[in-house]
Coordinates of C-alpha atoms in Angstrom, one line a residue:
M294 CA -148.9 -2.7 -23.9
F295 CA -150.8 -2.8 -20.7
N296 CA -154.2 -4.5 -20.3
K297 CA -157.3 -3.4 -18.4
F298 CA -160.3 -5.4 -17.4
Y299 CA -163.6 -3.6 -16.4
T300 CA -167.2 -4.8 -15.9
T301 CA -168.6 -1.4 -14.7
Q302 CA -169.9 1.4 -17.1
M303 CA -167.9 4.3 -17.6
S304 CA -168.7 7.5 -19.6
G305 CA -167.2 7.7 -23.1
S306 CA -164.8 10.4 -22.3
A307 CA -163.4 8.4 -19.4
K308 CA -163.1 5.3 -21.7
M309 CA -161.2 7.4 -24.3
L310 CA -158.8 8.7 -21.7
Q311 CA -157.9 5.6 -20.2
K312 CA -154.3 4.7 -20.9
R313 CA -153.4 2.8 -17.6
F314 CA -151.0 0.2 -17.1
T315 CA -151.4 -3.5 -16.6
E316 CA -153.4 -6.5 -15.5
I317 CA -155.1 -5.6 -12.2
R318 CA -156.9 -7.8 -9.7
R319 CA -158.6 -6.9 -6.6
R320 CA -158.1 -9.0 -3.4
R321 CA -158.9 -8.4 0.3
G322 CA -156.3 -7.8 3.0
R323 CA -155.4 -10.2 5.9
A324 CA -158.1 -11.1 8.3
A325 CA -156.0 -9.9 11.4
R326 CA -156.2 -6.3 9.8
L327 CA -159.9 -6.3 9.3
V328 CA -161.2 -6.3 13.0
A329 CA -160.7 -2.6 13.5
A330 CA -162.0 -1.7 10.0
V331 CA -165.3 -3.5 10.8
M332 CA -166.6 -0.7 13.1
S333 CA -165.5 1.7 10.2
A334 CA -167.9 -0.1 7.8
V335 CA -170.8 0.5 10.1
M336 CA -169.9 4.1 10.3
A337 CA -169.6 4.4 6.6
V338 CA -173.0 3.2 5.9
S339 CA -174.5 5.7 8.2
M340 CA -172.3 8.6 7.1
L341 CA -172.8 8.0 3.4
A342 CA -176.7 8.4 3.7
A343 CA -177.0 5.8 0.9
T344 CA -179.6 3.8 2.9
A345 CA -177.5 0.7 3.0
A346 CA -178.9 -2.4 4.5
M347 CA -177.7 -5.8 5.5
A348 CA -179.0 -8.8 3.8
A349 CA -182.3 -10.1 5.1
I350 CA -183.2 -13.8 5.5
G351 CA -186.5 -14.8 3.7
S352 CA -188.9 -17.2 4.8
D353 CA -187.4 -19.7 2.3
G354 CA -184.0 -19.1 4.3
L355 CA -182.3 -17.3 1.3
E356 CA -180.6 -14.0 1.6
Y357 CA -182.1 -10.8 0.0
W358 CA -180.9 -7.4 -0.7
D359 CA -183.5 -4.8 -1.1
K360 CA -180.9 -1.9 -0.7
D361 CA -177.3 -1.4 -1.8
E362 CA -174.7 -2.1 0.8
I363 CA -171.5 -0.2 1.4
Y364 CA -168.6 -1.4 3.3
L365 CA -165.4 0.8 4.1
T366 CA -162.5 -1.5 4.0
G367 CA -159.6 1.1 4.4
G368 CA -158.1 4.3 3.1
M369 CA -155.3 6.7 3.6
S370 CA -154.8 10.5 4.1
F371 CA -152.0 12.9 3.2
D372 CA -151.3 16.5 2.5
I373 CA -149.6 18.1 -0.5
N374 CA -148.8 21.9 -1.4
I375 CA -148.9 23.1 -5.2
S376 CA -147.5 26.4 -4.7
G377 CA -145.4 27.3 -7.5
L378 CA -145.8 24.2 -9.2
Y379 CA -146.9 23.3 -12.8
V380 CA -150.2 21.4 -12.1
P381 CA -153.8 21.4 -13.6
E382 CA -155.4 24.9 -13.3
Y383 CA -158.7 23.5 -11.7
L384 CA -156.6 22.7 -8.4
K385 CA -155.5 26.5 -8.2
T386 CA -159.0 28.0 -9.0
D387 CA -161.2 25.4 -7.2
V388 CA -159.5 23.5 -4.6
A389 CA -156.1 25.1 -3.1
G390 CA -156.4 28.6 -1.1
D391 CA -153.7 30.9 -1.4
D392 CA -151.4 28.8 0.8
G393 CA -151.4 26.0 -1.8
N394 CA -152.3 23.3 0.7
I395 CA -154.5 20.5 -0.2
H396 CA -155.5 17.8 2.1
C397 CA -156.2 14.4 0.6
E398 CA -158.3 11.5 1.7
V399 CA -158.7 8.2 0.0
K400 CA -161.4 5.6 0.7
N401 CA -161.9 2.2 -0.3
Y402 CA -165.3 0.4 -0.5
D403 CA -166.9 -2.9 -1.1
Y404 CA -170.4 -2.0 -2.9
R405 CA -173.0 -4.6 -3.0
Y406 CA -175.9 -4.2 -5.4
T407 CA -179.4 -5.6 -4.9
D408 CA -178.5 -8.6 -7.0
G409 CA -176.0 -9.6 -4.3
V410 CA -173.0 -8.7 -6.5
I411 CA -170.0 -6.7 -5.2
N412 CA -167.8 -4.4 -7.1
C413 CA -164.8 -2.6 -5.5
K414 CA -165.2 1.2 -5.4
G415 CA -163.2 4.1 -4.1
T416 CA -162.9 7.9 -3.8
L417 CA -160.1 10.6 -3.6
S418 CA -161.2 13.8 -1.9
L419 CA -159.0 16.8 -2.4
S420 CA -159.9 19.7 0.0
G421 CA -158.3 23.3 0.3
G422 CA -159.0 26.9 1.0
R423 CA -161.5 27.3 -2.0
G424 CA -163.3 24.1 -2.1
K425 CA -163.5 20.4 -2.2
L426 CA -163.3 17.8 -5.2
T427 CA -164.1 14.3 -4.9
M428 CA -162.8 12.0 -7.5
A429 CA -164.0 8.5 -8.5
L430 CA -161.5 5.4 -8.4
Q431 CA -161.1 4.0 -12.0
D432 CA -158.5 1.4 -11.8
G433 CA -155.5 0.0 -9.8
S434 CA -152.5 -1.5 -11.6
Y435 CA -148.8 -2.9 -11.3
Y436 CA -145.6 -2.2 -13.1
D437 CA -142.3 -3.9 -12.7
G438 CA -140.5 -2.6 -15.7
V439 CA -141.6 -5.3 -18.2
G440 CA -143.7 -5.0 -21.2
L441 CA -143.2 -1.3 -22.4
D442 CA -141.6 0.2 -25.3
T443 CA -138.3 1.5 -23.8
D444 CA -138.5 4.6 -26.2
S445 CA -142.1 5.3 -24.9
E446 CA -142.8 8.4 -22.7
T447 CA -144.6 6.2 -20.4
Y448 CA -141.7 3.8 -20.0
K449 CA -139.4 6.8 -19.2
Y450 CA -141.8 8.2 -16.8
L451 CA -142.3 5.1 -14.7
T452 CA -138.6 4.2 -14.8
D453 CA -137.8 7.7 -13.6
I454 CA -140.3 7.1 -10.5
K455 CA -138.7 3.8 -9.9
Q456 CA -135.4 5.0 -9.8
R457 CA -136.0 8.1 -7.6
T458 CA -137.8 6.1 -5.2
G459 CA -135.4 3.0 -5.3
A460 CA -138.6 0.8 -5.8
D461 CA -138.6 -2.7 -6.8
K462 CA -142.1 -2.3 -8.7
L463 CA -144.8 0.4 -8.8
T464 CA -148.6 0.0 -8.2
D465 CA -151.0 2.7 -8.8
L466 CA -154.5 4.0 -8.1
G467 CA -156.0 6.1 -10.7
Y468 CA -158.9 8.7 -10.1
A469 CA -160.9 10.7 -12.4
V470 CA -163.8 13.3 -12.3
T471 CA -165.9 13.0 -15.5
D472 CA -169.3 14.2 -16.6
T473 CA -170.9 11.2 -15.1
T474 CA -169.1 10.4 -11.9
G475 CA -171.4 12.6 -9.8
S476 CA -174.4 10.2 -10.6
G477 CA -175.1 6.6 -10.1
T478 CA -173.0 4.6 -7.5
E479 CA -170.3 7.2 -7.7
G480 CA -172.7 10.0 -6.8
K481 CA -173.7 7.8 -3.6
L482 CA -170.1 7.8 -2.5
G483 CA -169.9 11.6 -2.7
C484 CA -168.0 12.0 -6.1
D485 CA -168.4 15.1 -8.2
S486 CA -168.9 15.6 -11.9
S487 CA -167.1 17.8 -14.5
E488 CA -167.7 18.6 -17.9
Q489 CA -163.8 18.5 -18.5
T490 CA -162.4 15.0 -17.4
H491 CA -159.4 15.4 -15.0
W492 CA -157.1 12.3 -13.7
V493 CA -154.9 11.9 -10.6
T494 CA -152.7 8.8 -10.3
L495 CA -151.4 7.9 -6.8
F496 CA -148.1 5.8 -7.4
F497 CA -146.9 3.4 -4.8
A498 CA -143.3 2.5 -4.6
I499 CA -142.9 -1.0 -3.4
K500 CA -139.6 -2.5 -2.0
D501 CA -139.2 -5.7 -0.3
N502 CA -143.0 -6.1 -0.2
R503 CA -143.4 -2.8 1.7
C504 CA -144.8 0.6 0.5
T505 CA -141.9 3.0 1.0
N506 CA -143.2 6.1 -1.0
V507 CA -146.4 7.5 -2.4
I508 CA -146.0 9.9 -5.5
F509 CA -149.0 12.1 -6.4
S510 CA -149.0 12.5 -10.3
F511 CA -151.3 13.8 -13.0
A512 CA -150.5 10.9 -15.3
G513 CA -153.7 10.6 -17.5
E514 CA -154.4 14.3 -17.6
Y515 CA -155.2 14.8 -21.4
V516 CA -155.6 17.6 -23.7
L517 CA -157.1 17.4 -27.3
T518 CA -154.7 18.7 -29.8
S519 CA -155.8 20.7 -33.0
E520 CA -155.2 17.5 -34.8
L521 CA -157.8 15.8 -32.6
K522 CA -155.5 13.8 -30.8
Y523 CA -155.4 13.2 -27.1
V524 CA -152.0 13.9 -25.5
D525 CA -151.0 13.1 -21.9
I526 CA -149.9 16.4 -20.6
G527 CA -150.0 15.0 -17.0
M528 CA -146.6 13.2 -17.1
R529 CA -144.8 16.6 -17.9
M530 CA -146.4 18.1 -14.8
D531 CA -144.9 18.5 -11.4
S532 CA -145.6 16.0 -8.7
P533 CA -146.2 17.8 -5.4
A534 CA -144.5 16.1 -2.3
V535 CA -146.7 13.9 -0.4
K536 CA -146.5 14.5 3.4
N537 CA -148.2 13.1 6.6
I538 CA -149.2 9.9 5.2
A539 CA -151.5 7.8 7.3
M540 CA -153.0 4.4 6.0
S541 CA -155.8 2.3 7.6
G542 CA -157.6 -0.8 7.3
T543 CA -156.6 -2.9 4.4
M544 CA -155.0 0.0 2.2
E545 CA -151.3 -0.7 3.0
D546 CA -151.8 -4.4 2.4
M547 CA -153.6 -3.8 -0.8
V548 CA -151.1 -1.6 -2.5
T549 CA -148.2 -3.9 -2.0
D550 CA -149.3 -6.5 -4.5
F551 CA -151.3 -6.4 -7.7
N552 CA -153.1 -9.3 -6.6
K553 CA -154.7 -7.1 -3.9
M554 CA -155.3 -4.0 -6.0
P555 CA -158.9 -3.1 -7.1
Y556 CA -160.5 -4.3 -10.2
Y557 CA -163.8 -4.2 -11.4
S558 CA -164.7 -7.9 -11.5
A559 CA -167.6 -8.9 -9.5
K560 CA -167.3 -10.9 -6.1
F561 CA -169.7 -12.5 -3.7
F562 CA -168.4 -12.1 -0.2
S563 CA -167.1 -8.8 1.1
A564 CA -163.8 -8.3 2.7
Y565 CA -165.7 -8.7 6.1
E566 CA -167.2 -12.0 5.3
Q567 CA -164.5 -13.9 3.6
D568 CA -163.2 -15.7 6.8
F569 CA -166.4 -15.2 8.8
Y570 CA -169.2 -16.1 6.6
K571 CA -171.3 -19.3 7.7
N572 CA -172.6 -21.2 4.8
L573 CA -176.5 -21.4 5.2
S574 CA -178.2 -24.7 5.3
I575 CA -181.0 -24.5 2.7
E576 CA -183.3 -27.1 1.4
G577 CA -182.4 -27.6 -2.4
F578 CA -178.7 -26.8 -1.9
N579 CA -176.2 -29.6 -1.0
V580 CA -173.0 -28.3 -1.7
D581 CA -169.4 -29.4 -0.7
I582 CA -165.9 -30.1 -1.8
I583 CA -165.4 -33.7 -2.4
G584 CA -161.8 -33.8 -3.8
A585 CA -158.7 -31.5 -4.0
G586 CA -155.7 -32.8 -6.0
E587 CA -153.1 -31.1 -8.2
N588 CA -155.5 -31.3 -11.4
E589 CA -158.7 -30.0 -10.1
I590 CA -160.8 -29.4 -7.2
T591 CA -164.1 -31.3 -7.3
V592 CA -167.4 -30.1 -5.7
R593 CA -170.7 -31.8 -5.3
S594 CA -173.3 -29.5 -6.4
D595 CA -176.6 -31.3 -5.8
V596 CA -179.0 -28.4 -6.2
T597 CA -182.9 -29.0 -6.7
Y598 CA -183.9 -25.5 -6.1
P599 CA -185.9 -24.3 -9.1
G600 CA -184.8 -21.7 -11.6
I601 CA -180.9 -21.9 -11.3
D602 CA -179.6 -20.9 -14.6
G603 CA -175.9 -20.8 -13.8
V604 CA -173.0 -20.9 -11.2
W605 CA -170.4 -18.4 -10.9
V606 CA -167.1 -20.0 -9.6
K607 CA -164.2 -18.3 -8.2
V608 CA -161.1 -19.9 -6.6
Y609 CA -158.5 -17.8 -5.1
N610 CA -155.0 -19.1 -4.0
D611 CA -153.5 -18.5 -0.5
E612 CA -152.4 -15.1 -1.3
N613 CA -155.9 -14.0 -2.5
G614 CA -155.1 -14.0 -6.1
T615 CA -157.7 -15.2 -8.5
L616 CA -157.1 -18.4 -10.2
M617 CA -160.5 -18.9 -11.8
S618 CA -163.6 -16.9 -12.4
Q619 CA -166.2 -18.4 -14.6
N620 CA -169.8 -18.8 -15.0
I621 CA -170.6 -22.6 -15.6
S622 CA -173.6 -24.7 -16.2
P623 CA -175.2 -26.1 -12.7
T624 CA -174.2 -29.5 -13.0
A625 CA -174.3 -32.4 -10.2
I626 CA -170.5 -32.3 -10.2
L627 CA -168.0 -29.3 -10.6
H628 CA -164.7 -30.0 -11.9
L629 CA -162.7 -26.8 -11.2
A630 CA -159.4 -26.8 -13.0
V631 CA -157.0 -23.8 -13.5
N632 CA -154.4 -23.0 -16.0
E633 CA -151.6 -23.9 -13.5
H634 CA -151.7 -27.0 -11.3
Y635 CA -152.9 -26.8 -7.8
E636 CA -150.0 -27.1 -5.3
K637 CA -149.8 -29.7 -2.7
G638 CA -150.0 -28.2 0.9
K639 CA -151.5 -25.0 -0.3
T640 CA -154.9 -23.8 0.8
Y641 CA -157.5 -22.4 -1.7
R642 CA -160.6 -20.5 -1.2
V643 CA -163.7 -21.8 -3.3
E644 CA -166.6 -19.4 -4.0
L645 CA -169.9 -20.4 -5.6
A646 CA -172.8 -18.0 -6.5
Y647 CA -175.9 -19.7 -7.8
M648 CA -177.6 -17.4 -10.2
S649 CA -181.4 -17.1 -11.4
K650 CA -182.5 -14.2 -13.6
G651 CA -179.4 -12.4 -12.9
N652 CA -179.6 -12.6 -9.2
I653 CA -177.6 -14.5 -6.7
V654 CA -180.0 -16.7 -4.8
Y655 CA -177.3 -18.9 -2.8
R656 CA -173.6 -18.1 -2.3
W657 CA -171.3 -20.6 -0.7
Q658 CA -167.6 -20.7 0.0
K659 CA -165.0 -23.0 1.6
Y660 CA -161.3 -23.3 2.2
V661 CA -159.5 -26.6 1.0
T662 CA -155.9 -27.8 1.3
V663 CA -154.6 -29.7 -1.4
E664 CA -153.0 -33.0 0.0

C-alpha cells in the first residue's frame, strides 16, 4: 500500500482518483546547478503575469510579502507521437493534429504565498496541431518493488516498466486536469480545467542514481463503471515513445531520488535561498545553534518579539531529506531530536519559521556539522 501526504487543497474528483505510489518528499537540487536557473526564475515571474514580487523589508526589519512569488526551479521538454495508439480520446480531438505529434513541456516551481510559506508546484503542457492543454502537478513518488501485493495490477504494471527499462527503481510525477485546476494557484500557472478528470504519469527509470529513461503513461486515467466503481484504464493504454528529452535546472537531480521529489509540505526557503540566504539581524530574535550531538541539535531561541505563537522547525540531512518537520512551542531552548540519531561528521540544515497569526514573521537557517 502506498502512502501520500498533502497540505494543498484538491477537488473532490481529484482526491477520489488519487491512487498513487509511495511516501514522497521534495528537496532542492545541488547549489551548483542553481546558478543558471536563477535567471530563469526572473523570467518566469515576468512571463506568468502573476504580479509576483520579492519580499520587502519593513521598518521593523522583518520581511513581508504582499504578492505571491513564483520561482521556476527546473523542467524538461520532449516529444511524443500518438498515431495508431490506444490513448485517451481527448488527446486526439483536442491536442494532437493529424500527424499525431505532441510537444511536451514540464515546469517546476517554488510558489510562495503572502503568509511566507512555500509549496512546490508544477505543470505539464501538451501542445499539438489541434490545441494545447496544461495539466497541474499532483504528486511525485518512488517505487523500488517493495510494498505492493504481487498479484495486483499495479505491481505487474510497475514491474514491467522496471524490467523493460532495466531500472533499479522508478520515480514518477503525476499530472491531472480537473474541474478546479484552472483556478487559484494552478490557474496562475496557466493550467486548464476540465469537467472530466484526466491523468498523465511520467515515470523515470533510475539506474546507478541516473535517469536512463522516461515513460509517458496514463496510469490514473479512470472510468466510472455501471457498478459505480472507479477502474484504472490508463495502465491498459499504450505508452507513446518519448523522444528529444532535454532537462534543465534541478529536474534531473530531482527525479533521481525520492528525497528530492516534489511533495506538498510547506517550506520556508526557496531553492535559490537555501545556500545563499543571510539571516536577518532583528531586535527581538536572538537565535543560534548551541549544540549538535548524536542525540539532538540544540538551538538557543531567545525571542522577545511580541505575538509569536509557534515555531515551525525543519531539519534536513546532507542529501536534503527531511528528518524533522514540526510546529513546536517557542521556548528559550529548542531540543531538536529525530527518530534516528544524527551521524558524526554529517552536516545538517536547520530551518526555523517563527509564526504569528498564521504568518511567518521571522525565518532563520543554519548548517551544522555533528562532531
